[in-house]
């Protein structure tokens, strides 16, 4: 696993400066209001990437330090690009509701935080398109839809990679909504992004990989192995609220609900269901999502195995992207 930057203290300082200058395009007023939902924790995490200080994010969350079961493993999906961008702000030019993703990675057996792990996240934009695969359109099922949704429900399965299918080679050089960063000594890592959209056959989700036993070098993170490949999910209330805001409101793709999804195992936080905070009257101001991810650092979980058991559902077959 290689990349082109090393997330040392000097890099973080420069990156943090870039974050203050970068224009994040968001619908409605309060584009940077997500800072009020967890910006302090984010800044603390960024400032202590070298492990010389511990952020007070745990007390901000108000969560007790308890032991977690292993977080559910899932298939990698076809649209992973290996550690292409070492950064915490992965928004680039994507429009959408600001999302601060605040994670803690722990050993599920000992409950000890895992420091210096490389955490990858990637997800589609508000209309269901993945960077690097824009030619695939809306989640591999054709061009991103526009206009009103069809009146008749489709009866055929969408095109694209099969469920749990193998990796697809990128079709372009775009890399928005993708990034890798290291956990601090308390196991924390935070990313700035936008609330994901959806595409036919899948509920709203974010992909994640956790790599351990590697080394941060001038080229990025090298060696080691993936000890977790999973997905983060959003409750229906938040998704419905986002759907009333542009550009999500323009996404006419058929939406799969959380209970219909064939990848989410319906086990709550263990299955990757995020804990969300936002103003329910004005979700456009920003959302903070947090989760403790319990992993087995000795295991190899690269997401290349068979798809997990799927719940009974009426949802159509789809790519496990």
Short mmCIF file of C-alpha atoms in Angstrom, two decimals:
data_model
loop_
_atom_site.label_atom_id
_atom_site.label_comp_id
_atom_site.label_asym_id
_atom_site.label_seq_id
_atom_site.Cartn_x
_atom_site.Cartn_y
_atom_site.Cartn_z
CA UNK A 1 0.00 0.00 0.00
CA UNK A 2 1.66 3.23 -1.11
CA UNK A 3 0.84 6.90 -1.42
CA UNK A 4 2.60 10.15 -2.07
CA UNK A 5 2.67 11.93 1.27
CA UNK A 6 3.63 11.24 4.86
CA UNK A 7 1.19 12.48 7.50
CA UNK A 8 3.81 13.83 9.88
CA UNK A 9 3.41 16.94 11.99
CA UNK A 10 4.75 19.29 9.32
CA UNK A 11 2.33 17.86 6.80
CA UNK A 12 -0.57 18.20 9.18
CA UNK A 13 0.19 21.84 9.83
CA UNK A 14 0.25 22.52 6.14
CA UNK A 15 -2.89 20.46 5.58
CA UNK A 16 -4.71 22.28 8.36
CA UNK A 17 -3.87 25.58 6.70
CA UNK A 18 -5.21 24.28 3.44
CA UNK A 19 -8.43 23.33 5.13
CA UNK A 20 -9.04 26.89 6.23
CA UNK A 21 -8.51 28.16 2.69
CA UNK A 22 -10.34 25.50 0.75
CA UNK A 23 -13.85 26.42 -0.33
CA UNK A 24 -16.29 23.68 0.64
CA UNK A 25 -19.41 23.92 -1.50
CA UNK A 26 -22.53 23.23 0.50
CA UNK A 27 -26.20 23.83 -0.14
CA UNK A 28 -27.74 26.60 1.94
CA UNK A 29 -26.35 28.79 4.69
CA UNK A 30 -23.89 27.66 7.35
CA UNK A 31 -21.51 25.79 5.04
CA UNK A 32 -18.87 25.44 7.71
CA UNK A 33 -21.24 24.88 10.59
CA UNK A 34 -20.05 21.29 10.87
CA UNK A 35 -17.16 22.72 12.88
CA UNK A 36 -19.66 23.31 15.67
CA UNK A 37 -20.57 19.63 15.59
CA UNK A 38 -17.08 18.40 16.23
CA UNK A 39 -14.51 20.75 14.78
CA UNK A 40 -12.68 20.86 18.08
CA UNK A 41 -12.25 17.09 18.12
CA UNK A 42 -11.14 17.20 14.49
CA UNK A 43 -8.57 19.89 15.16
CA UNK A 44 -7.26 18.07 18.20
CA UNK A 45 -6.89 14.88 16.19
CA UNK A 46 -5.08 16.66 13.38
CA UNK A 47 -2.76 18.48 15.75
CA UNK A 48 -1.71 15.30 17.53
CA UNK A 49 -1.09 13.02 14.58
CA UNK A 50 2.46 12.37 15.82
CA UNK A 51 1.04 10.98 19.08
CA UNK A 52 2.53 13.58 21.46
CA UNK A 53 -0.83 14.58 22.89
CA UNK A 54 -4.18 12.94 23.42
CA UNK A 55 -7.35 14.75 22.28
CA UNK A 56 -10.28 15.10 24.64
CA UNK A 57 -12.65 13.68 22.06
CA UNK A 58 -13.77 10.86 24.32
CA UNK A 59 -15.15 13.23 26.93
CA UNK A 60 -16.76 15.31 24.16
CA UNK A 61 -18.60 12.23 22.99
CA UNK A 62 -19.80 11.46 26.49
CA UNK A 63 -19.22 7.75 25.88
CA UNK A 64 -17.90 5.36 28.49
CA UNK A 65 -14.81 3.36 27.58
CA UNK A 66 -16.34 -0.07 27.11
CA UNK A 67 -15.19 -3.15 25.25
CA UNK A 68 -16.73 -3.63 21.80
CA UNK A 69 -17.34 -6.76 19.83
CA UNK A 70 -15.72 -7.08 16.44
CA UNK A 71 -17.20 -4.63 13.98
CA UNK A 72 -18.84 -6.48 11.09
CA UNK A 73 -16.71 -7.27 8.06
CA UNK A 74 -18.09 -6.70 4.56
CA UNK A 75 -16.93 -7.12 0.99
CA UNK A 76 -14.57 -4.47 -0.35
CA UNK A 77 -16.75 -3.66 -3.36
CA UNK A 78 -15.47 -2.86 -6.84
CA UNK A 79 -14.47 0.79 -6.40
CA UNK A 80 -11.55 0.77 -3.95
CA UNK A 81 -8.37 2.68 -4.89
CA UNK A 82 -5.41 1.82 -2.67
CA UNK A 83 -4.33 4.75 -0.43
CA UNK A 84 -4.37 7.24 -3.25
CA UNK A 85 -4.71 10.39 -1.11
CA UNK A 86 -3.14 10.90 2.32
CA UNK A 87 -5.48 13.58 3.69
CA UNK A 88 -8.28 14.26 6.16
CA UNK A 89 -10.41 16.62 4.10
CA UNK A 90 -11.63 14.55 1.14
CA UNK A 91 -14.39 16.91 -0.04
CA UNK A 92 -12.63 18.54 -3.02
CA UNK A 93 -15.33 20.20 -5.17
CA UNK A 94 -18.25 17.95 -4.24
CA UNK A 95 -21.47 19.66 -3.23
CA UNK A 96 -23.40 18.33 -0.28
CA UNK A 97 -24.12 18.46 3.43
CA UNK A 98 -20.85 18.78 5.42
CA UNK A 99 -20.02 15.60 7.31
CA UNK A 100 -17.42 15.22 10.04
CA UNK A 101 -16.61 11.53 10.46
CA UNK A 102 -15.01 10.93 13.87
CA UNK A 103 -13.72 7.40 14.45
CA UNK A 104 -11.91 5.47 17.15
CA UNK A 105 -10.15 2.20 16.35
CA UNK A 106 -9.63 -0.29 19.19
CA UNK A 107 -8.55 -3.89 19.68
CA UNK A 108 -11.88 -5.63 20.25
CA UNK A 109 -10.32 -8.14 22.66
CA UNK A 110 -8.25 -5.86 24.86
CA UNK A 111 -10.16 -2.60 24.23
CA UNK A 112 -6.83 -0.81 23.83
CA UNK A 113 -6.67 1.90 21.15
CA UNK A 114 -4.74 1.06 18.01
CA UNK A 115 -2.29 3.84 17.16
CA UNK A 116 -0.71 4.57 13.77
CA UNK A 117 -3.22 2.45 11.90
CA UNK A 118 -3.96 3.68 8.38
CA UNK A 119 -7.69 4.24 7.88
CA UNK A 120 -9.07 4.48 4.33
CA UNK A 121 -12.55 5.79 3.58
CA UNK A 122 -14.31 6.21 0.24
CA UNK A 123 -17.90 6.81 -0.86
CA UNK A 124 -20.11 8.12 -3.64
CA UNK A 125 -21.23 11.73 -4.03
CA UNK A 126 -24.73 13.14 -3.57
CA UNK A 127 -25.99 11.66 -6.84
CA UNK A 128 -24.38 8.25 -6.38
CA UNK A 129 -21.18 8.61 -8.44
CA UNK A 130 -17.77 7.33 -7.32
CA UNK A 131 -14.61 9.22 -8.19
CA UNK A 132 -12.26 7.23 -10.37
CA UNK A 133 -15.29 5.51 -11.90
CA UNK A 134 -17.37 8.32 -13.34
CA UNK A 135 -17.86 6.32 -16.54
CA UNK A 136 -19.71 3.76 -14.42
CA UNK A 137 -22.29 6.44 -13.66
CA UNK A 138 -24.61 6.07 -10.71
CA UNK A 139 -23.12 3.19 -8.72
CA UNK A 140 -22.38 1.05 -11.75
CA UNK A 141 -25.96 1.06 -12.95
CA UNK A 142 -25.70 3.63 -15.72
CA UNK A 143 -25.42 7.44 -15.88
CA UNK A 144 -26.49 9.45 -12.86
CA UNK A 145 -30.27 9.91 -13.18
CA UNK A 146 -31.89 13.28 -13.70
CA UNK A 147 -35.50 14.42 -13.66
CA UNK A 148 -38.45 12.64 -12.10
CA UNK A 149 -38.14 8.97 -11.12
CA UNK A 150 -39.88 6.40 -13.34
CA UNK A 151 -43.47 5.57 -12.54
CA UNK A 152 -43.05 1.82 -13.11
CA UNK A 153 -40.73 -0.18 -10.89
CA UNK A 154 -37.98 -1.89 -12.92
CA UNK A 155 -38.14 -5.66 -13.13
CA UNK A 156 -34.63 -6.38 -14.40
CA UNK A 157 -31.42 -6.37 -12.39
CA UNK A 158 -29.09 -3.40 -12.92
CA UNK A 159 -25.94 -3.76 -14.94
CA UNK A 160 -22.47 -3.55 -13.41
CA UNK A 161 -20.29 -5.75 -11.20
CA UNK A 162 -22.02 -8.69 -9.46
CA UNK A 163 -22.68 -8.54 -5.70
CA UNK A 164 -19.36 -8.69 -3.90
CA UNK A 165 -17.64 -8.67 -7.29
CA UNK A 166 -13.96 -8.14 -7.78
CA UNK A 167 -12.09 -4.89 -8.08
CA UNK A 168 -12.78 -2.73 -11.13
CA UNK A 169 -9.95 -0.73 -12.68
CA UNK A 170 -10.46 3.05 -12.44
CA UNK A 171 -11.81 4.74 -15.54
CA UNK A 172 -10.56 8.27 -14.81
CA UNK A 173 -8.20 10.33 -12.63
CA UNK A 174 -10.77 11.91 -10.28
CA UNK A 175 -10.24 11.14 -6.59
CA UNK A 176 -12.84 13.16 -4.66
CA UNK A 177 -14.40 11.62 -1.53
CA UNK A 178 -11.42 9.33 -0.94
CA UNK A 179 -8.72 9.62 1.69
CA UNK A 180 -6.35 7.91 4.11
CA UNK A 181 -5.10 9.08 7.50
CA UNK A 182 -3.46 7.58 10.59
CA UNK A 183 -4.91 7.07 14.06
CA UNK A 184 -3.34 8.98 16.94
CA UNK A 185 -2.19 7.34 20.17
CA UNK A 186 -5.77 7.31 21.45
CA UNK A 187 -6.91 5.45 18.33
CA UNK A 188 -8.80 8.47 16.94
CA UNK A 189 -8.97 9.65 13.36
CA UNK A 190 -11.29 12.20 11.76
CA UNK A 191 -12.28 13.07 8.20
CA UNK A 192 -14.16 15.96 6.62
CA UNK A 193 -16.38 14.98 3.73
CA UNK A 194 -20.01 15.31 2.60
CA UNK A 195 -23.05 13.23 3.46
CA UNK A 196 -23.14 10.44 0.84
CA UNK A 197 -25.97 10.02 -1.66
CA UNK A 198 -27.39 6.78 -2.97
CA UNK A 199 -27.77 4.67 -6.07
CA UNK A 200 -30.04 1.83 -7.04
CA UNK A 201 -29.73 -1.31 -4.93
CA UNK A 202 -27.77 0.10 -1.97
CA UNK A 203 -28.59 2.15 1.09
CA UNK A 204 -26.47 5.20 1.97
CA UNK A 205 -23.02 4.07 3.14
CA UNK A 206 -19.29 4.82 3.45
CA UNK A 207 -16.58 2.21 2.85
CA UNK A 208 -13.68 1.79 5.29
CA UNK A 209 -10.45 -0.19 5.58
CA UNK A 210 -8.11 -0.33 8.56
CA UNK A 211 -4.47 -1.25 7.90
CA UNK A 212 -1.96 -2.19 10.65
CA UNK A 213 1.68 -3.33 11.01
CA UNK A 214 2.82 -1.10 8.16
CA UNK A 215 5.09 1.93 8.23
CA UNK A 216 4.58 5.61 7.45
CA UNK A 217 7.29 6.67 5.01
CA UNK A 218 7.95 9.52 2.59
CA UNK A 219 5.86 7.55 0.09
CA UNK A 220 2.91 7.16 2.46
CA UNK A 221 1.86 3.98 4.30
CA UNK A 222 3.68 0.85 3.21
CA UNK A 223 3.45 -2.80 4.12
CA UNK A 224 1.24 -4.29 6.80
CA UNK A 225 -2.17 -5.79 6.19
CA UNK A 226 -5.86 -4.87 6.30
CA UNK A 227 -7.38 -6.03 9.58
CA UNK A 228 -10.83 -4.63 8.81
CA UNK A 229 -12.91 -3.98 5.71
CA UNK A 230 -16.35 -2.63 6.43
CA UNK A 231 -18.98 -0.01 5.77
CA UNK A 232 -20.61 2.76 7.79
CA UNK A 233 -24.37 3.29 7.56
CA UNK A 234 -26.86 6.10 8.18
CA UNK A 235 -30.26 5.82 9.84
CA UNK A 236 -33.36 6.42 7.72
CA UNK A 237 -34.33 9.62 9.50
CA UNK A 238 -31.09 11.31 8.48
CA UNK A 239 -31.27 10.03 4.91
CA UNK A 240 -34.84 11.26 4.47
CA UNK A 241 -33.82 14.64 5.86
CA UNK A 242 -30.90 14.86 3.43
CA UNK A 243 -33.16 13.92 0.51
CA UNK A 244 -35.03 17.21 0.94
CA UNK A 245 -31.83 19.23 0.36
CA UNK A 246 -30.09 19.88 -2.96
CA UNK A 247 -28.23 18.25 -4.61
CA UNK A 248 -29.68 15.12 -2.97
CA UNK A 249 -33.19 16.17 -3.97
CA UNK A 250 -32.10 15.91 -7.61
CA UNK A 251 -31.02 12.28 -7.20
CA UNK A 252 -33.84 10.34 -8.86
CA UNK A 253 -32.24 6.92 -8.37
CA UNK A 254 -34.40 4.27 -6.75
CA UNK A 255 -33.37 4.22 -3.07
CA UNK A 256 -32.85 1.11 -0.96
CA UNK A 257 -33.68 1.55 2.73
CA UNK A 258 -31.46 0.48 5.59
CA UNK A 259 -33.65 -2.54 6.36
CA UNK A 260 -33.69 -3.59 2.70
CA UNK A 261 -29.95 -3.40 2.18
CA UNK A 262 -28.18 -6.65 1.35
CA UNK A 263 -24.85 -5.69 2.97
CA UNK A 264 -25.86 -4.09 6.28
CA UNK A 265 -26.41 -6.92 8.80
CA UNK A 266 -29.00 -5.02 10.90
CA UNK A 267 -26.84 -5.21 14.05
CA UNK A 268 -26.66 -1.51 14.86
CA UNK A 269 -23.31 0.01 15.80
CA UNK A 270 -21.60 -3.38 15.59
CA UNK A 271 -22.68 -3.50 11.95
CA UNK A 272 -21.36 0.00 11.28
CA UNK A 273 -24.43 2.15 12.03
CA UNK A 274 -23.07 5.62 12.77
CA UNK A 275 -24.08 7.74 15.74
CA UNK A 276 -25.23 11.00 14.20
CA UNK A 277 -25.62 14.55 15.53
CA UNK A 278 -27.24 17.36 13.58
CA UNK A 279 -29.92 20.01 13.79
CA UNK A 280 -33.02 18.10 12.69
CA UNK A 281 -34.60 21.30 11.42
CA UNK A 282 -31.55 22.26 9.35
CA UNK A 283 -29.50 19.21 8.41
CA UNK A 284 -27.90 21.27 5.64
CA UNK A 285 -25.76 23.00 8.27
CA UNK A 286 -23.80 19.82 8.84
CA UNK A 287 -23.71 16.37 10.41
CA UNK A 288 -21.26 14.73 12.76
CA UNK A 289 -20.99 10.94 12.63
CA UNK A 290 -19.00 8.93 15.16
CA UNK A 291 -18.28 5.27 15.85
CA UNK A 292 -15.87 3.04 17.73
CA UNK A 293 -14.53 0.36 15.40
CA UNK A 294 -13.49 -2.87 17.08
CA UNK A 295 -10.95 -4.88 15.09
CA UNK A 296 -8.68 -7.90 15.47
CA UNK A 297 -5.23 -6.53 14.57
CA UNK A 298 -3.90 -10.05 14.04
CA UNK A 299 -6.53 -10.93 11.44
CA UNK A 300 -6.41 -10.30 7.72
CA UNK A 301 -9.75 -8.95 6.52
CA UNK A 302 -9.28 -7.60 3.01
CA UNK A 303 -12.90 -7.87 1.91
CA UNK A 304 -12.08 -10.26 -0.92
CA UNK A 305 -14.11 -13.17 0.39
CA UNK A 306 -17.68 -14.15 -0.32
CA UNK A 307 -20.42 -11.62 0.47
CA UNK A 308 -21.80 -11.87 4.03
CA UNK A 309 -25.14 -13.58 4.69
CA UNK A 310 -27.86 -11.33 3.35
CA UNK A 311 -31.08 -10.48 5.20
CA UNK A 312 -34.42 -11.30 3.67
CA UNK A 313 -35.31 -8.31 1.52
CA UNK A 314 -37.37 -7.22 -1.41
CA UNK A 315 -34.54 -5.07 -2.77
CA UNK A 316 -33.21 -5.73 -6.25
CA UNK A 317 -29.83 -7.34 -6.80
CA UNK A 318 -27.08 -4.77 -7.07
CA UNK A 319 -23.34 -4.17 -7.10
CA UNK A 320 -21.85 -4.35 -3.62
CA UNK A 321 -20.19 -1.01 -4.10
#
